[in-house]
Short mmCIF file of C-alpha atoms (C1' of nucleotides) in Angstrom, two decimals:
data_model
loop_
_atom_site.label_atom_id
_atom_site.label_comp_id
_atom_site.label_asym_id
_atom_site.label_seq_id
_atom_site.Cartn_x
_atom_site.Cartn_y
_atom_site.Cartn_z
CA MET A 1 -29.66 -17.42 -13.48
CA MET A 2 -31.10 -13.81 -13.62
CA VAL A 3 -30.25 -10.57 -12.91
CA ASN A 4 -31.45 -7.17 -12.28
CA ARG A 5 -31.01 -4.81 -15.41
CA GLN A 6 -28.92 -2.46 -13.24
CA GLU A 7 -26.78 -5.95 -12.75
CA GLU A 8 -26.28 -6.28 -15.68
CA SER A 9 -25.68 -3.73 -16.87
CA TYR A 10 -22.62 -3.11 -15.32
CA LYS A 11 -20.88 -5.82 -18.00
CA TYR A 12 -21.46 -4.49 -21.30
CA LYS A 13 -20.86 -0.51 -19.97
CA LYS A 14 -17.90 0.94 -21.51
CA VAL A 15 -15.38 2.67 -18.21
CA ILE A 16 -12.28 1.18 -18.27
CA SER A 17 -9.07 2.20 -20.17
CA ILE A 18 -6.47 0.42 -21.89
CA GLY A 19 -4.20 0.32 -19.17
CA ILE A 20 -6.09 -1.21 -16.80
CA VAL A 21 -7.61 -3.88 -19.52
CA SER A 22 -4.64 -4.56 -20.21
CA GLU A 23 -3.37 -4.90 -16.11
CA LEU A 24 -7.14 -7.77 -16.91
CA THR A 25 -6.18 -9.25 -19.93
CA GLY A 26 -2.06 -9.87 -19.51
CA LEU A 27 -2.21 -8.50 -23.38
CA SER A 28 0.02 -4.83 -24.33
CA PRO A 29 -2.24 -2.13 -25.33
CA ARG A 30 -0.19 -2.82 -28.47
CA GLN A 31 -1.55 -5.23 -28.54
CA ILE A 32 -5.18 -4.37 -27.38
CA ARG A 33 -5.75 -1.93 -30.16
CA TYR A 34 -4.47 -3.48 -33.08
CA TYR A 35 -6.98 -6.38 -31.96
CA GLU A 36 -9.78 -3.56 -32.17
CA GLU A 37 -8.02 -3.44 -35.58
CA ARG A 38 -9.19 -6.06 -36.70
CA LYS A 39 -12.74 -5.80 -35.38
CA LEU A 40 -12.08 -8.08 -32.66
CA VAL A 41 -13.12 -5.41 -30.34
CA PHE A 42 -15.29 -2.40 -30.18
CA PRO A 43 -14.37 0.08 -27.27
CA ASP A 44 -16.62 3.47 -26.75
CA ARG A 45 -14.73 6.39 -26.71
CA SER A 46 -15.03 8.77 -23.70
CA LYS A 47 -12.69 12.50 -25.12
CA GLY A 48 -10.55 10.79 -27.11
CA SER A 49 -9.56 7.56 -24.76
CA ARG A 50 -10.98 4.07 -25.66
CA LYS A 51 -13.53 2.37 -22.76
CA TYR A 52 -13.70 -0.93 -22.52
CA SER A 53 -16.63 -2.98 -20.99
CA PHE A 54 -15.81 -5.95 -18.15
CA ALA A 55 -17.32 -8.14 -21.37
CA ASP A 56 -14.53 -6.77 -24.37
CA VAL A 57 -12.78 -7.62 -20.94
CA GLU A 58 -13.68 -11.58 -21.72
CA GLN A 59 -13.87 -11.36 -24.83
CA LEU A 60 -9.34 -10.43 -25.01
CA MET A 61 -9.18 -12.86 -22.29
CA ARG A 62 -10.71 -15.77 -25.06
CA ILE A 63 -8.49 -13.96 -28.22
CA ALA A 64 -5.33 -14.01 -25.88
CA ASP A 65 -5.94 -18.33 -25.56
CA GLN A 66 -6.81 -18.35 -28.53
CA ARG A 67 -3.23 -17.09 -30.09
CA GLU A 68 -2.11 -18.78 -27.78
CA GLU A 69 -3.71 -21.11 -29.34
CA GLY A 70 -1.83 -20.67 -33.02
CA VAL A 71 -5.75 -19.26 -34.15
CA SER A 72 -4.18 -16.32 -36.44
CA THR A 73 -6.96 -13.00 -35.57
CA TYR A 74 -8.70 -13.69 -39.30
CA GLU A 75 -9.95 -16.94 -38.16
CA ILE A 76 -11.18 -15.55 -35.32
CA ARG A 77 -12.80 -12.21 -36.99
CA GLN A 78 -15.08 -15.83 -38.60
CA GLU A 79 -15.38 -17.37 -36.03
CA MET A 80 -16.78 -14.62 -34.32
CA THR A 81 -18.90 -14.03 -37.28
CA LYS A 82 -20.42 -17.14 -37.92
CA GLU A 83 -21.06 -17.53 -34.01
CA LEU A 84 -24.10 -14.00 -34.88
CA ARG A 85 -25.16 -15.69 -37.38
CA GLU A 86 -26.24 -17.86 -35.92
CA ARG A 87 -27.43 -15.88 -32.72
CA MET A 88 -29.29 -14.31 -35.20
CA LEU A 89 -30.90 -17.45 -36.57
CA LYS A 90 -31.84 -19.15 -33.15
CA GLY A 91 -33.71 -14.79 -33.37
CA GLN A 92 -35.67 -15.58 -35.91
CA MET A 93 -36.75 -18.66 -35.24
CA ASN A 94 -37.50 -18.04 -31.60
CA ALA A 95 -40.08 -15.59 -33.52
CA HIS A 96 -41.93 -17.33 -35.74
CA PHE A 97 -42.04 -20.80 -33.62
CA ARG A 98 -41.94 -18.37 -29.60
CA MET A 99 -39.79 -21.10 -29.16
CA ARG A 100 -38.74 -21.23 -25.26
CA SER A 101 -35.27 -21.24 -24.78
CA MET B 1 -31.80 -13.10 -7.60
CA MET B 2 -29.48 -15.53 -7.59
CA VAL B 3 -25.96 -14.04 -8.95
CA ASN B 4 -22.95 -16.31 -10.31
CA ARG B 5 -19.54 -15.34 -9.49
CA GLN B 6 -18.81 -13.86 -11.58
CA GLU B 7 -20.57 -11.17 -13.13
CA GLU B 8 -20.83 -10.16 -9.48
CA SER B 9 -17.31 -9.34 -8.89
CA TYR B 10 -17.74 -6.33 -11.40
CA LYS B 11 -20.03 -5.40 -9.72
CA TYR B 12 -16.93 -5.13 -6.42
CA LYS B 13 -13.90 -4.51 -9.17
CA LYS B 14 -12.15 -1.63 -8.95
CA VAL B 15 -11.51 -0.38 -12.31
CA ILE B 16 -12.72 3.38 -12.99
CA SER B 17 -11.15 5.70 -13.28
CA ILE B 18 -12.39 9.14 -11.29
CA GLY B 19 -12.41 11.17 -14.68
CA ILE B 20 -15.91 8.43 -15.81
CA VAL B 21 -17.23 8.29 -11.96
CA SER B 22 -17.65 12.12 -12.53
CA GLU B 23 -19.07 11.49 -15.74
CA LEU B 24 -21.40 8.40 -13.61
CA THR B 25 -22.38 10.99 -10.76
CA GLY B 26 -22.66 13.96 -12.12
CA LEU B 27 -20.22 15.12 -8.80
CA SER B 28 -16.52 17.21 -10.27
CA PRO B 29 -13.13 15.34 -9.15
CA ARG B 30 -13.35 17.80 -6.43
CA GLN B 31 -16.34 16.46 -4.39
CA ILE B 32 -15.72 13.05 -5.58
CA ARG B 33 -12.24 13.25 -3.06
CA TYR B 34 -13.00 15.19 -0.51
CA TYR B 35 -16.21 12.81 -0.39
CA GLU B 36 -13.20 9.76 0.13
CA GLU B 37 -11.38 11.92 3.19
CA ARG B 38 -13.82 12.36 4.79
CA LYS B 39 -13.85 9.00 4.44
CA LEU B 40 -17.27 8.18 3.12
CA VAL B 41 -15.53 6.70 -0.74
CA PHE B 42 -12.17 4.49 -0.89
CA PRO B 43 -10.94 3.87 -3.61
CA ASP B 44 -7.93 1.37 -4.66
CA ARG B 45 -4.87 3.20 -5.95
CA SER B 46 -3.06 1.89 -9.20
CA LYS B 47 -0.61 3.16 -9.17
CA GLY B 48 -0.60 6.28 -8.30
CA SER B 49 -4.16 6.30 -9.37
CA ARG B 50 -7.65 6.14 -8.38
CA LYS B 51 -10.24 3.47 -9.00
CA TYR B 52 -13.31 2.56 -7.66
CA SER B 53 -15.99 0.30 -8.72
CA PHE B 54 -19.98 -0.14 -9.75
CA ALA B 55 -20.89 -0.04 -5.73
CA ASP B 56 -18.38 2.69 -4.90
CA VAL B 57 -20.54 5.15 -7.79
CA GLU B 58 -24.08 3.92 -6.33
CA GLN B 59 -22.63 5.54 -3.30
CA LEU B 60 -21.91 8.21 -4.14
CA MET B 61 -25.01 8.61 -6.40
CA ARG B 62 -26.56 7.86 -2.99
CA ILE B 63 -24.31 10.45 -1.14
CA ALA B 64 -25.34 13.37 -4.15
CA ASP B 65 -29.01 13.00 -3.56
CA GLN B 66 -27.91 13.36 0.33
CA ARG B 67 -25.91 16.30 -0.11
CA GLU B 68 -28.93 17.68 -2.00
CA GLU B 69 -30.81 17.62 1.10
CA GLY B 70 -28.78 19.19 3.30
CA VAL B 71 -27.39 15.96 5.36
CA SER B 72 -23.76 17.21 5.74
CA THR B 73 -20.65 13.96 5.27
CA TYR B 74 -19.99 13.74 9.02
CA GLU B 75 -24.47 12.80 9.23
CA ILE B 76 -23.68 10.86 6.51
CA ARG B 77 -21.10 9.12 7.26
CA GLN B 78 -22.81 8.69 10.89
CA GLU B 79 -25.46 6.21 9.06
CA MET B 80 -23.38 4.79 6.90
CA THR B 81 -21.16 3.37 10.47
CA LYS B 82 -25.03 2.95 11.75
CA GLU B 83 -25.92 0.39 8.70
CA LEU B 84 -23.05 -1.26 9.27
CA ARG B 85 -23.21 -2.08 13.02
CA GLU B 86 -26.81 -3.41 11.35
CA ARG B 87 -25.06 -5.25 9.39
CA MET B 88 -22.96 -7.38 11.71
CA LEU B 89 -24.96 -7.67 14.53
CA LYS B 90 -28.22 -9.27 11.81
CA GLY B 91 -24.69 -11.35 10.90
CA GLN B 92 -23.66 -12.12 14.37
CA MET B 93 -27.30 -13.48 14.83
CA ASN B 94 -27.52 -15.80 11.42
CA ALA B 95 -24.23 -17.49 12.96
CA HIS B 96 -26.16 -18.03 16.25
CA PHE B 97 -29.51 -19.69 15.30
CA ARG B 98 -28.70 -20.27 12.09
CA MET B 99 -31.81 -17.98 10.29
CA ARG B 100 -33.13 -17.79 6.60
CA SER B 101 -32.80 -14.73 5.62
"C1'" DC C 1 1.10 -11.23 -39.11
"C1'" DG C 2 1.63 -9.61 -34.96
"C1'" DT C 3 3.64 -6.92 -32.01
"C1'" DG C 4 7.56 -4.20 -29.59
"C1'" DT C 5 9.76 0.20 -29.43
"C1'" DA C 6 10.43 6.04 -29.93
"C1'" DA C 7 8.33 9.86 -30.88
"C1'" DG C 8 5.25 14.29 -29.65
"C1'" DG C 9 0.68 15.97 -28.37
"C1'" DA C 10 -3.01 15.68 -25.72
"C1'" DA C 11 -5.18 15.35 -21.60
"C1'" DT C 12 -5.99 12.68 -16.56
"C1'" DT C 13 -3.67 12.48 -12.70
"C1'" DC C 14 -2.56 14.55 -8.15
"C1'" DT C 15 -1.26 16.74 -4.22
"C1'" DG C 16 -1.09 21.04 -0.66
"C1'" DA C 17 -2.95 25.27 -0.99
"C1'" DC C 18 -5.21 29.73 -1.34
"C1'" DA C 19 -10.40 31.03 -1.59
"C1'" DC C 20 -14.29 31.55 -0.01
"C1'" DG C 21 -18.14 31.63 3.87
"C1'" DC D 1 -17.48 22.53 5.81
"C1'" DG D 2 -17.26 21.79 1.14
"C1'" DT D 3 -16.21 22.84 -3.46
"C1'" DG D 4 -13.58 26.10 -7.62
"C1'" DT D 5 -9.23 26.81 -9.13
"C1'" DA D 6 -4.38 27.49 -10.81
"C1'" DA D 7 -0.21 24.78 -10.57
"C1'" DG D 8 4.13 21.88 -11.70
"C1'" DG D 9 4.93 16.92 -12.37
"C1'" DA D 10 4.43 12.40 -13.14
"C1'" DA D 11 2.02 9.64 -15.86
"C1'" DT D 12 -1.27 8.08 -19.73
"C1'" DT D 13 -3.11 7.62 -23.50
"C1'" DC D 14 -3.27 8.92 -28.73
"C1'" DT D 15 -1.27 8.24 -33.35
"C1'" DG D 16 1.56 6.85 -37.33
"C1'" DA D 17 5.40 5.03 -38.33
"C1'" DC D 18 9.78 2.29 -38.14
"C1'" DA D 19 11.23 -2.44 -37.85
"C1'" DC D 20 11.57 -7.65 -38.03
"C1'" DG D 21 9.77 -11.80 -39.58
#
DNA sequence: CGTGTAAGGAATTCTGACACG
DNA sequence: CGTGTAAGGAATTCTGACACG
């Protein structure tokens, strides 16, 4: 499951405009912008307009699923922060004990 | 070097507008459109406007290199057709003899 | 809270054409 | 042949705001 650097970068390169993201996710541009306001996605800006990565698109699809289940943007944000904390902790443990994942 | 289907698709999904492709390749929109006219790239259309994949971007970078070396669009096209013929022939041989690549 | 919409402006993209060479 | 540019129009995106609830 290893991917070369070039291949990997496709997933994270922010090159997709909001209209296409809207088509890809089924979310309205309004919703997509609102989720940014709530700090759930972080597009780049290219001359004023938002640019998203495929990773962002995946993230937005997860958000859409959770919203359908009635999860609030605040709760989604909490969950994200929590997962980030866990990943950082795991990273620290790896650094200390040279664990293999 | 195997990549899952999701990962793979990022490379070929046509989601990038011409302005971003221009930034990514250093080519002008005019040049990019011209190379399409010469049948060197084949963007999709989303409501009238061209959409490119990362594979297209790579292809355009190769074209840019060749053009700098003085290769004409006609010659580049010939080379592409030739490579396609070879790949198709190889595919046929695989089908017949169950060769492993 | 989450989303729709109308508003006005700025930037993008499209095509066909003329220019140069 | 390959590329720049001005032209006019259409579609996109942006922001801040009002609306509903």
